[in-house]
Amino acid sequence: MCYVGSLQVLDDDYSKLAFLCADRSIHLHAKYGKHHSLRIPRMGRDMTYDNWSCDLLCAASSPDLYRINLEQGRFLSPLSTQSPALNVVSRSKLHGLVACGGEDGAVECFDMRMKSSAARINAVTHGGDAASEVTAIEFDDSEGLQVAVGSSAGKVFIYDLRTSAPIHVKDHMYESPILSIRWQRTLNTQQPKLITTDKQIVRIWDPNTVLDDDYSKLAFLCADRSIHLHAKYGKHHSLRIPRMGRDMTYDNWSCDLLCAASSPDLYRINLEQGRFLSPLTTQSPALNVVSRSNLHGLVACGGEDGAVECFDMRMKSSAARINAVTHGGDAASEVTAIEFDDSEGLQVAVGSSAGKVFIYDLRTSAPIHVKDHMYESPILSIKWQRTVNTQQPKLITTDKQIVRIWDPNTGEGMTSIQPSGGGINDICVFPGSGLMLLALDSSLIPSYFIPELGPAPKWCSPLENLTEEMEETGQTTIYDNYKFVTKEDLEKLRMTHLIGTDLLKAQMHGYFVNHNLYKKALTVADPFAYDKYLEDKKQKKLEADRSQRIT
């Protein structure tokens, strides 16, 4: 069995079919089943059928448009294009013109009577996307004078065959009418991380690590130390790294896939050369996360010892190293999340295993702000969010229990989300909008829209009208820096004498108390709590190491 990339009906009664498969084979079927199979020289991507000449035309990862004559049962001379590779091919049923779309964004038309090129235009460069590819072509067979061309940038261009300029351009990037699954990939192993080349468990999805803008090239970091590289047609190649991988990112300037693992080395795989390069060695015993700035290309690694080490990829050497999470008073904390602010490139947010977020300026070694999630749960994700609705950026930080949205300059909380469907694994925020999706420990993916954070995406603009109707005039008080405790908790902490004072705010069946005051009272009530915490952490670390041993 193989992945079918294209299906072509050869007869009106569907008795004759042609299947283009991912192993470069074409299977010809009749009523009784499989009739014949053959292989084309390069990987096929699309095909069409010319019923006037009985030619099956195949676009592949080459400049040639392959021709297979089904009447004679043999290959004919291919039609050569000027594109480096072809993505799609289409034929007009009215006048028989054949159009090919290439990786260079060009469309080339052929007159099948002369078997020669009739015209060639750079079809998708009019949208301002020089690196876009042609992904779809369709003729208007009612009059035969217009053709629609789709690009990898999500735009559709309408051309009149008598002119070389588009008569209409429609941006369909966020206006897809298909509100269902578009494609699905399955793996034989657990997937800690997904990356795409061009822009978890550890993390589920990181949109900054996509290998290509149209999500056609993907990299999967799996739990068995393997990395699976996928293309449009499916799995392309797989390889294994020396130690258990935990995180990865993609450097599109050098085509390096950077993998953080349970070792001091940051592994580098060059996808252009197809080989491992010399790793970048850190001073940490093991690495948890890796992140890269899209603005200046600096790469930051977070280790188990709570340190963050930055590398200049031009020199392939360490640029700086700081103990990033020790300023929060948790000496045994690890770095669990790192994210650069790519708007200015001068700030970086670091999340710790103790549930704290540290904001650093790259020019200083001390944090400019520290935010405590107050759940003592590792920070899973950090997002810098800039939209037209906010003058200053907002930080969206996530742990297992809660999503907090706050101002990185003042630390003031904007709002928080605490789902009831299960623990949080990851968060996806639609760029430039107030829409976010949560991956929970359940089969449901809840969606949240916050108008104050940003507008609704174009493809779900009715959200704006719904929120305007639901908007309330009252102001809700947010207890962001407070801890909820019950009366039994107050008795254990010996704080019952504060009931009725301004230090406790009655709410439902308990009270809100300032988090700093709560921590001080907890230290007084149980002075050995921190020692117990360190001992439990050591035991969990030993159990995790034992589970990875090969017996």
Coordinates of C-alpha atoms in Angstrom, one line a residue:
M1 CA 0.0 0.0 0.0
C2 CA 1.1 3.6 -0.7
Y3 CA -0.1 7.1 -0.3
V4 CA -2.3 8.2 -3.3
G5 CA -1.4 11.8 -4.3
S6 CA -3.8 12.2 -7.2
L7 CA -6.8 10.4 -8.8
Q8 CA -7.8 10.8 -12.5
V9 CA -11.0 9.5 -14.0
L10 CA -10.3 8.3 -17.6
D11 CA -13.9 7.4 -18.6
D12 CA -17.3 8.9 -18.0
D13 CA -18.7 5.8 -16.3
Y14 CA -15.7 5.7 -13.8
S15 CA -14.7 2.3 -15.2
K16 CA -11.1 3.4 -15.9
L17 CA -9.1 5.1 -13.2
A18 CA -5.5 6.3 -12.8
F19 CA -3.8 6.6 -9.4
L20 CA -0.7 8.7 -8.9
C21 CA 1.2 7.3 -5.8
A22 CA 3.9 8.5 -3.5
D23 CA 6.4 5.9 -4.6
R24 CA 6.6 7.4 -8.2
S25 CA 4.2 4.7 -9.5
I26 CA 1.0 5.1 -11.5
H27 CA -1.6 2.4 -11.1
L28 CA -4.2 1.9 -14.0
H29 CA -7.4 0.3 -12.9
A30 CA -10.3 -1.1 -15.0
K31 CA -13.7 -2.4 -13.9
Y32 CA -12.2 -5.7 -12.7
G33 CA -9.5 -4.0 -10.6
K34 CA -5.8 -3.3 -11.2
H35 CA -4.8 -3.5 -14.8
H36 CA -1.2 -2.2 -15.0
S37 CA 1.3 -0.1 -13.1
L38 CA 4.4 1.9 -14.2
R39 CA 6.9 4.3 -12.7
I40 CA 7.8 7.8 -13.7
P41 CA 11.4 9.1 -13.4
R42 CA 10.7 11.7 -10.6
M43 CA 8.3 12.0 -7.7
G44 CA 4.8 12.8 -9.1
R45 CA 2.7 15.6 -7.7
D46 CA -0.3 16.0 -10.0
M47 CA -1.8 14.7 -13.3
T48 CA -4.5 15.3 -15.8
Y49 CA -5.9 13.4 -18.8
D50 CA -6.0 14.7 -22.4
N51 CA -8.9 12.7 -23.9
W52 CA -8.2 14.1 -27.4
S53 CA -4.9 12.4 -27.7
C54 CA -5.3 9.8 -24.9
D55 CA -2.2 11.3 -23.1
L56 CA -1.9 11.1 -19.3
L57 CA 0.1 14.2 -18.3
C58 CA 2.1 14.0 -15.0
A59 CA 3.6 17.0 -13.2
A60 CA 6.6 16.0 -11.0
S61 CA 9.5 17.3 -9.1
S62 CA 11.3 18.1 -12.4
P63 CA 11.0 20.7 -15.2
D64 CA 9.5 18.0 -17.5
L65 CA 5.8 17.3 -17.9
Y66 CA 5.7 13.5 -18.5
R67 CA 3.4 12.1 -21.2
I68 CA 2.1 8.6 -21.2
N69 CA 0.0 7.6 -24.2
L70 CA -2.6 5.1 -22.9
E71 CA -3.6 4.0 -26.5
Q72 CA -0.1 3.1 -27.5
G73 CA 0.9 2.0 -24.0
R74 CA 4.2 3.9 -23.9
F75 CA 6.0 7.1 -22.8
L76 CA 6.1 9.9 -25.2
S77 CA 8.6 12.8 -25.3
P78 CA 8.0 15.0 -22.3
L79 CA 7.1 18.7 -22.5
S80 CA 10.0 20.8 -21.0
T81 CA 9.2 23.9 -18.9
Q82 CA 11.4 26.6 -17.5
S83 CA 10.4 26.0 -13.9
P84 CA 12.7 24.0 -11.6
A85 CA 9.9 21.7 -10.6
L86 CA 6.1 21.4 -11.3
N87 CA 3.4 21.3 -8.7
V88 CA 0.1 21.2 -10.6
V89 CA -1.2 20.6 -14.1
S90 CA -4.6 21.4 -15.6
R91 CA -6.3 21.1 -19.0
S92 CA -9.2 23.1 -20.5
K93 CA -11.9 20.8 -21.8
L94 CA -13.0 23.6 -24.2
H95 CA -9.9 24.3 -26.3
G96 CA -7.4 21.7 -25.0
L97 CA -4.9 24.1 -23.6
V98 CA -2.7 22.6 -20.9
A99 CA -1.3 24.8 -18.0
C100 CA 1.5 23.8 -15.6
G101 CA 2.3 25.6 -12.3
G102 CA 5.8 25.6 -11.0
E103 CA 7.7 26.1 -7.7
D104 CA 9.0 29.4 -9.1
G105 CA 5.4 30.8 -9.2
A106 CA 5.2 30.7 -13.0
V107 CA 2.4 29.2 -15.1
E108 CA 3.4 27.8 -18.5
C109 CA 0.7 26.9 -21.1
F110 CA 1.1 24.3 -23.9
D111 CA -0.7 23.9 -27.2
M112 CA -1.1 20.1 -27.4
R113 CA -1.5 20.3 -31.2
M114 CA 2.0 21.7 -31.6
K115 CA 3.5 20.1 -28.4
S116 CA 5.2 23.5 -27.7
S117 CA 4.9 26.3 -25.1
A118 CA 2.3 28.9 -26.0
A119 CA 2.9 31.3 -23.1
R120 CA 4.6 31.7 -19.8
I121 CA 3.8 34.3 -17.0
N122 CA 4.9 34.8 -13.4
A123 CA 1.4 34.2 -12.2
V124 CA 1.6 34.7 -8.4
T125 CA 4.2 37.4 -8.0
H126 CA 1.6 40.1 -8.5
G127 CA 0.5 39.5 -4.9
G128 CA 3.8 40.7 -3.6
D129 CA 4.9 37.2 -2.5
A130 CA 8.1 36.6 -4.5
A131 CA 8.7 33.2 -2.9
S132 CA 5.2 31.8 -3.5
E133 CA 4.5 28.7 -5.5
V134 CA 1.6 27.8 -7.7
T135 CA -0.6 25.2 -5.9
A136 CA -3.7 25.1 -8.0
I137 CA -4.9 25.9 -11.6
E138 CA -8.5 25.7 -12.9
F139 CA -9.9 26.7 -16.3
D140 CA -13.3 28.3 -16.8
D141 CA -14.7 25.9 -19.3
S142 CA -17.9 27.9 -19.9
E143 CA -16.2 30.4 -22.2
G144 CA -12.6 29.1 -22.0
L145 CA -11.1 32.6 -21.7
Q146 CA -10.3 32.7 -17.9
V147 CA -8.1 30.7 -15.6
A148 CA -7.8 30.8 -11.8
V149 CA -4.4 30.3 -10.2
G150 CA -3.9 29.5 -6.5
S151 CA -0.7 30.3 -4.6
S152 CA 1.0 28.9 -1.5
A153 CA 0.5 32.3 0.1
G154 CA -3.3 31.7 0.2
K155 CA -4.2 34.0 -2.7
V156 CA -6.2 33.3 -5.9
F157 CA -5.5 35.1 -9.1
I158 CA -8.0 35.3 -12.0
Y159 CA -6.4 35.7 -15.4
D160 CA -7.8 36.4 -18.9
L161 CA -6.0 34.3 -21.4
R162 CA -5.7 37.3 -23.7
T163 CA -3.7 39.3 -21.1
S164 CA -0.7 38.7 -18.8
A165 CA -2.0 40.7 -15.8
P166 CA -4.5 39.4 -13.3
I167 CA -8.0 40.9 -13.6
H168 CA -8.8 40.0 -9.9
V169 CA -6.8 38.9 -6.9
K170 CA -8.5 37.3 -3.9
D171 CA -6.7 36.6 -0.6
H172 CA -8.1 33.3 0.7
M173 CA -5.5 32.7 3.4
Y174 CA -8.0 33.1 6.3
E175 CA -11.3 32.7 4.4
S176 CA -11.4 29.0 3.8
P177 CA -15.0 27.7 3.7
I178 CA -13.8 24.3 4.7
L179 CA -14.2 24.1 8.5
S180 CA -13.0 20.6 8.8
I181 CA -9.7 18.7 8.9
R182 CA -7.6 19.4 5.9
W183 CA -5.0 16.6 6.3
Q184 CA -3.8 14.2 8.9
R185 CA -0.4 12.6 9.6
T186 CA 0.1 9.5 11.8
L187 CA 3.3 8.2 13.5
N188 CA 4.3 4.9 15.0
T189 CA 5.8 6.6 18.0
Q190 CA 4.9 9.2 20.6
Q191 CA 5.4 12.8 19.2
P192 CA 6.9 15.2 21.7
K193 CA 7.4 18.0 19.2
L194 CA 6.3 19.1 15.7
I195 CA 8.2 21.5 13.5
T196 CA 7.6 22.9 10.0
T197 CA 10.6 24.2 7.9
D198 CA 10.5 27.8 6.3
K199 CA 8.0 30.4 10.0
Q200 CA 4.8 18.4 23.9
I201 CA 4.6 15.3 27.4
V202 CA 7.0 18.4 26.1
R203 CA 5.0 20.5 23.6
I204 CA 2.4 19.7 20.9
W205 CA 2.7 22.5 18.4
D206 CA 5.0 25.5 17.8
P207 CA 4.1 27.6 14.7
N208 CA 7.5 29.2 14.7
T209 CA 9.2 25.9 13.8
V210 CA 7.3 25.1 10.6
L211 CA 9.8 24.3 7.8
D212 CA 7.8 26.0 5.0
D213 CA 5.2 28.7 4.9
D214 CA 2.5 26.5 3.4
Y215 CA 3.1 23.7 6.1
S216 CA 4.1 21.3 3.3
K217 CA 7.4 20.4 5.1
L218 CA 7.2 19.1 8.6
A219 CA 9.7 17.8 11.2
F220 CA 8.4 15.5 14.0
L221 CA 10.6 15.0 17.1
C222 CA 9.5 11.6 18.6
A223 CA 9.9 9.9 21.9
D224 CA 12.2 7.1 20.5
R225 CA 15.0 9.6 19.7
S226 CA 13.9 9.7 16.0
I227 CA 13.1 12.7 13.8
H228 CA 10.7 12.2 11.0
L229 CA 10.8 14.6 8.0
H230 CA 7.6 14.8 6.0
A231 CA 6.7 16.5 2.7
K232 CA 3.4 17.0 1.0
Y233 CA 3.1 13.3 0.0
G234 CA 3.9 12.0 3.5
K235 CA 7.0 10.7 5.2
H236 CA 10.3 11.6 3.4
H237 CA 13.1 10.5 5.7
S238 CA 13.8 9.7 9.3
L239 CA 16.9 9.8 11.4
R240 CA 18.0 9.3 15.1
I241 CA 19.8 11.7 17.4
P242 CA 22.2 10.4 20.1
R243 CA 20.2 11.3 23.2
M244 CA 16.5 11.7 24.0
G245 CA 15.1 14.8 22.3
R246 CA 13.1 17.4 24.3
D247 CA 12.7 20.4 22.0
M248 CA 13.7 21.7 18.6
T249 CA 13.7 24.8 16.5
Y250 CA 14.5 25.7 12.9
D251 CA 17.1 28.2 11.8
N252 CA 15.9 29.3 8.3
W253 CA 19.0 31.3 7.7
S254 CA 21.3 28.3 7.7
C255 CA 18.7 25.5 7.2
D256 CA 19.8 24.0 10.5
L257 CA 17.4 22.0 12.6
L258 CA 18.5 22.5 16.2
C259 CA 17.6 19.8 18.8
A260 CA 17.8 20.1 22.5
A261 CA 18.2 16.8 24.3
S262 CA 19.1 15.1 27.6
S263 CA 22.8 16.1 27.1
P264 CA 24.9 19.2 27.2
D265 CA 25.0 19.3 23.3
L266 CA 22.6 21.2 21.1
Y267 CA 22.5 18.9 18.0
R268 CA 22.5 20.5 14.5
I269 CA 21.1 18.8 11.4
N270 CA 21.6 20.7 8.2
L271 CA 18.5 19.9 6.0
E272 CA 20.2 21.4 2.9
Q273 CA 23.3 19.2 3.1
G274 CA 21.4 16.3 4.7
R275 CA 23.9 15.6 7.5
F276 CA 24.7 16.2 11.1
L277 CA 27.0 19.2 11.8
S278 CA 29.2 19.7 14.9
P279 CA 26.9 20.3 17.9
L280 CA 27.0 23.4 20.1
T281 CA 28.2 22.5 23.5
T282 CA 26.7 24.2 26.6
Q283 CA 27.7 24.1 30.3
S284 CA 24.3 22.7 31.4
P285 CA 24.1 19.0 32.3
A286 CA 21.0 18.6 30.0
L287 CA 18.8 20.9 27.9
N288 CA 15.1 21.3 28.2
V289 CA 14.2 23.9 25.6
V290 CA 15.6 25.9 22.7
S291 CA 14.3 29.0 21.0
R292 CA 15.5 31.3 18.2
S293 CA 14.9 35.0 17.5
N294 CA 13.5 35.6 14.0
L295 CA 14.8 39.2 14.1
H296 CA 18.5 38.8 14.9
G297 CA 19.0 35.0 14.8
L298 CA 20.2 34.5 18.4
V299 CA 19.6 31.0 19.7
A300 CA 18.9 30.5 23.4
C301 CA 19.0 27.1 25.3
G302 CA 17.4 26.5 28.7
G303 CA 19.0 23.8 30.9
E304 CA 18.1 21.6 33.8
D305 CA 20.4 23.7 36.1
G306 CA 18.3 26.8 35.6
A307 CA 20.7 28.5 33.2
V308 CA 20.1 30.1 29.8
E309 CA 22.9 30.1 27.3
C310 CA 22.8 32.1 24.1
F311 CA 24.7 31.3 20.8
D312 CA 25.6 33.5 17.9
M313 CA 25.0 31.2 14.9
R314 CA 27.4 33.3 12.8
M315 CA 30.3 32.4 15.1
K316 CA 28.8 29.0 16.3
S317 CA 30.0 30.0 19.8
S318 CA 28.5 30.9 23.2
A319 CA 27.6 34.6 23.4
A320 CA 26.4 34.7 27.0
R321 CA 25.2 32.5 29.9
I322 CA 23.1 33.5 33.0
N323 CA 21.4 31.7 35.9
A324 CA 18.0 32.8 34.7
V325 CA 15.6 31.4 37.2
T326 CA 17.6 31.6 40.5
H327 CA 16.4 35.2 41.0
G328 CA 13.0 33.8 42.0
G329 CA 14.5 32.2 45.1
D330 CA 14.2 28.6 43.7
A331 CA 17.7 27.3 43.4
A332 CA 16.6 23.9 42.1
S333 CA 14.3 25.2 39.4
E334 CA 14.8 24.3 35.7
V335 CA 14.2 26.3 32.6
T336 CA 11.0 25.0 30.8
A337 CA 10.2 27.7 28.3
I338 CA 12.0 30.5 26.4
E339 CA 10.5 33.0 23.9
F340 CA 12.0 36.1 22.3
D341 CA 10.1 39.3 21.6
D342 CA 10.6 39.5 17.8
S343 CA 9.1 43.0 17.5
E344 CA 12.2 44.7 18.9
G345 CA 14.5 41.8 19.6
L346 CA 15.8 43.1 23.0
Q347 CA 13.6 41.2 25.4
V348 CA 13.3 37.5 26.2
A349 CA 10.9 35.7 28.5
V350 CA 12.0 32.6 30.5
G351 CA 9.7 30.2 32.2
S352 CA 10.8 28.0 35.1
S353 CA 9.6 24.6 36.6
A354 CA 8.5 26.5 39.7
G355 CA 5.8 28.3 37.8
K356 CA 7.5 31.7 37.4
V357 CA 8.2 33.8 34.3
F358 CA 11.2 36.1 34.1
I359 CA 11.5 39.0 31.7
Y360 CA 15.1 39.8 30.7
D361 CA 16.6 42.6 28.6
L362 CA 19.4 41.1 26.5
R363 CA 21.7 43.9 27.7
T364 CA 21.4 43.1 31.4
S365 CA 21.9 40.0 33.5
A366 CA 19.1 40.7 36.0
P367 CA 15.4 40.3 35.3
I368 CA 13.4 43.4 34.7
H369 CA 10.2 41.7 36.0
V370 CA 9.2 38.4 37.6
K371 CA 5.7 37.0 37.4
D372 CA 4.5 34.1 39.6
H373 CA 1.7 31.9 38.4
M374 CA 1.2 30.7 42.0
Y375 CA 0.5 27.1 41.1
E376 CA 4.1 25.8 41.3
S377 CA 3.6 24.1 38.0
P378 CA 6.1 24.3 35.2
I379 CA 5.5 27.0 32.6
L380 CA 4.6 25.2 29.3
S381 CA 4.4 28.0 26.8
I382 CA 5.2 31.7 26.4
K383 CA 3.7 33.9 23.6
W384 CA 4.4 37.5 22.9
Q385 CA 1.2 39.0 21.4
R386 CA 1.0 42.3 19.5
T387 CA -2.3 43.3 17.8
V388 CA -3.9 46.5 16.5
N389 CA -6.0 46.6 19.8
T390 CA -3.0 47.0 22.1
Q391 CA -0.2 49.6 22.0
Q392 CA 2.1 47.6 24.1
P393 CA 2.8 43.8 23.8
K394 CA 1.0 41.3 26.0
L395 CA 2.5 38.1 27.4
I396 CA 0.4 34.9 27.3
T397 CA 2.0 32.4 29.7
T398 CA 0.6 28.9 30.3
D399 CA 1.1 26.2 32.9
K400 CA -0.9 23.0 33.5
Q401 CA -3.7 24.8 35.3
I402 CA -4.1 28.3 33.9
V403 CA -3.4 30.7 31.1
R404 CA -2.4 34.2 32.2
I405 CA -2.4 37.3 30.0
W406 CA -0.5 40.2 31.4
D407 CA 1.6 43.3 30.7
P408 CA 5.3 42.5 30.6
N409 CA 6.3 46.0 31.5
T410 CA 4.2 46.4 34.7
G411 CA 3.2 42.8 35.5
E412 CA -0.4 43.9 35.7
G413 CA -2.8 41.1 34.8
M414 CA -5.2 41.6 31.9
T415 CA -7.2 38.3 32.4
S416 CA -6.7 34.6 32.9
I417 CA -8.3 31.4 31.5
Q418 CA -8.7 28.3 33.7
P419 CA -10.4 25.5 31.6
S420 CA -12.6 22.9 33.4
G421 CA -12.1 20.2 30.8
G422 CA -8.7 18.9 32.1
G423 CA -5.0 19.9 32.4
I424 CA -3.5 22.2 29.8
N425 CA -0.8 20.7 27.4
D426 CA -0.3 23.6 25.0
I427 CA -1.8 26.8 23.6
C428 CA -2.1 28.1 20.1
V429 CA -2.8 31.8 19.6
F430 CA -3.9 33.0 16.1
P431 CA -1.4 35.7 15.1
G432 CA -2.6 39.3 15.4
S433 CA -5.9 38.4 16.9
G434 CA -7.6 37.6 20.2
L435 CA -8.5 34.0 19.3
M436 CA -6.7 31.1 21.1
L437 CA -7.1 27.4 21.2
L438 CA -6.1 25.1 24.1
A439 CA -4.9 21.5 23.9
L440 CA -6.2 19.7 27.1
D441 CA -6.1 16.3 28.6
S442 CA -9.4 15.5 26.7
S443 CA -10.7 15.0 23.2
L444 CA -12.1 18.5 23.0
I445 CA -10.1 21.6 21.9
P446 CA -11.8 24.7 23.5
S447 CA -11.5 28.0 21.8
Y448 CA -11.5 31.4 23.5
F449 CA -11.9 34.9 22.0
I450 CA -10.8 38.0 23.9
P451 CA -11.7 41.2 22.0
E452 CA -9.5 43.4 24.2
L453 CA -6.5 41.3 23.2
G454 CA -7.1 41.6 19.4
P455 CA -9.7 41.4 16.6
A456 CA -11.3 38.3 15.3
P457 CA -9.5 36.6 12.3
K458 CA -11.0 37.2 8.9
W459 CA -12.3 33.6 8.6
C460 CA -14.4 33.9 11.7
S461 CA -15.4 37.6 11.7
P462 CA -18.9 36.9 13.1
L463 CA -17.2 36.6 16.5
E464 CA -17.0 40.4 16.7
N465 CA -20.8 40.7 16.5
L466 CA -21.4 37.9 19.0
T467 CA -19.1 39.5 21.6
E468 CA -20.7 42.9 21.1
E469 CA -24.1 41.4 22.0
M470 CA -22.7 39.6 25.0
E471 CA -20.7 42.6 26.3
E472 CA -21.6 43.6 29.8
T473 CA -21.3 47.1 31.3
G474 CA -20.1 45.9 34.7
Q475 CA -16.4 45.8 35.6
T476 CA -15.2 42.4 36.9
T477 CA -12.6 42.5 39.7
I478 CA -9.6 40.3 38.9
Y479 CA -7.7 38.9 41.9
D480 CA -4.5 38.2 40.0
N481 CA -2.0 38.3 42.8
Y482 CA -4.2 36.6 45.4
K483 CA -4.5 33.0 46.7
F484 CA -7.8 31.4 47.5
V485 CA -7.9 29.7 50.8
T486 CA -10.7 28.0 52.9
K487 CA -11.3 28.5 56.6
E488 CA -9.6 25.1 57.2
D489 CA -6.5 26.4 55.4
L490 CA -6.5 29.5 57.6
E491 CA -6.5 27.4 60.7
K492 CA -3.5 25.4 59.5
L493 CA -1.7 28.6 58.7
R494 CA -2.7 30.2 62.0
M495 CA -4.3 33.2 60.2
T496 CA -7.8 33.0 61.6
H497 CA -7.2 36.3 63.5
L498 CA -7.1 38.1 60.1
I499 CA -10.7 37.3 59.4
G500 CA -12.6 40.6 59.1
T501 CA -9.5 42.7 58.2
D502 CA -8.5 44.1 54.9
L503 CA -5.9 41.4 54.5
L504 CA -8.6 38.8 53.7
K505 CA -11.3 39.3 51.1
A506 CA -14.4 37.0 51.6
Q507 CA -15.4 35.1 48.5
M508 CA -17.8 32.2 48.2
H509 CA -16.8 29.5 50.8
G510 CA -13.4 31.0 51.5
Y511 CA -11.1 34.0 51.3
F512 CA -8.6 35.7 49.0
V513 CA -5.3 36.4 50.6
N514 CA -2.3 38.2 49.1
H515 CA 0.1 35.6 47.7
N516 CA 3.2 37.1 49.3
L517 CA 1.5 37.0 52.7
Y518 CA 0.4 33.4 52.1
K519 CA 3.9 32.3 51.3
K520 CA 5.3 34.0 54.5
A521 CA 2.6 32.3 56.6
L522 CA 3.3 29.0 54.9
T523 CA 7.0 29.3 55.8
V524 CA 6.3 30.1 59.4
A525 CA 3.7 27.2 59.7
D526 CA 6.0 24.6 58.1
P527 CA 9.7 25.8 58.1
F528 CA 10.8 22.5 56.6
A529 CA 8.4 22.6 53.6
Y530 CA 11.2 23.7 51.2
D531 CA 13.5 20.9 52.2
K532 CA 10.6 18.4 51.6
Y533 CA 10.1 20.0 48.2
L534 CA 13.7 19.5 47.3
E535 CA 13.7 15.9 48.4
D536 CA 10.5 15.1 46.4
K537 CA 12.1 16.7 43.4
K538 CA 15.2 14.6 43.7
Q539 CA 13.1 11.5 44.0
K540 CA 11.1 12.4 40.9
K541 CA 14.3 13.0 39.0
L542 CA 15.7 9.6 40.0
E543 CA 12.5 7.8 39.0
A544 CA 12.6 9.6 35.6
D545 CA 16.2 8.5 35.1
R546 CA 15.4 4.9 36.1
S547 CA 12.4 4.8 33.6
Q548 CA 14.8 5.7 30.7
R549 CA 17.3 2.9 31.4
I550 CA 17.5 0.0 29.0
T551 CA 17.0 -3.3 30.9

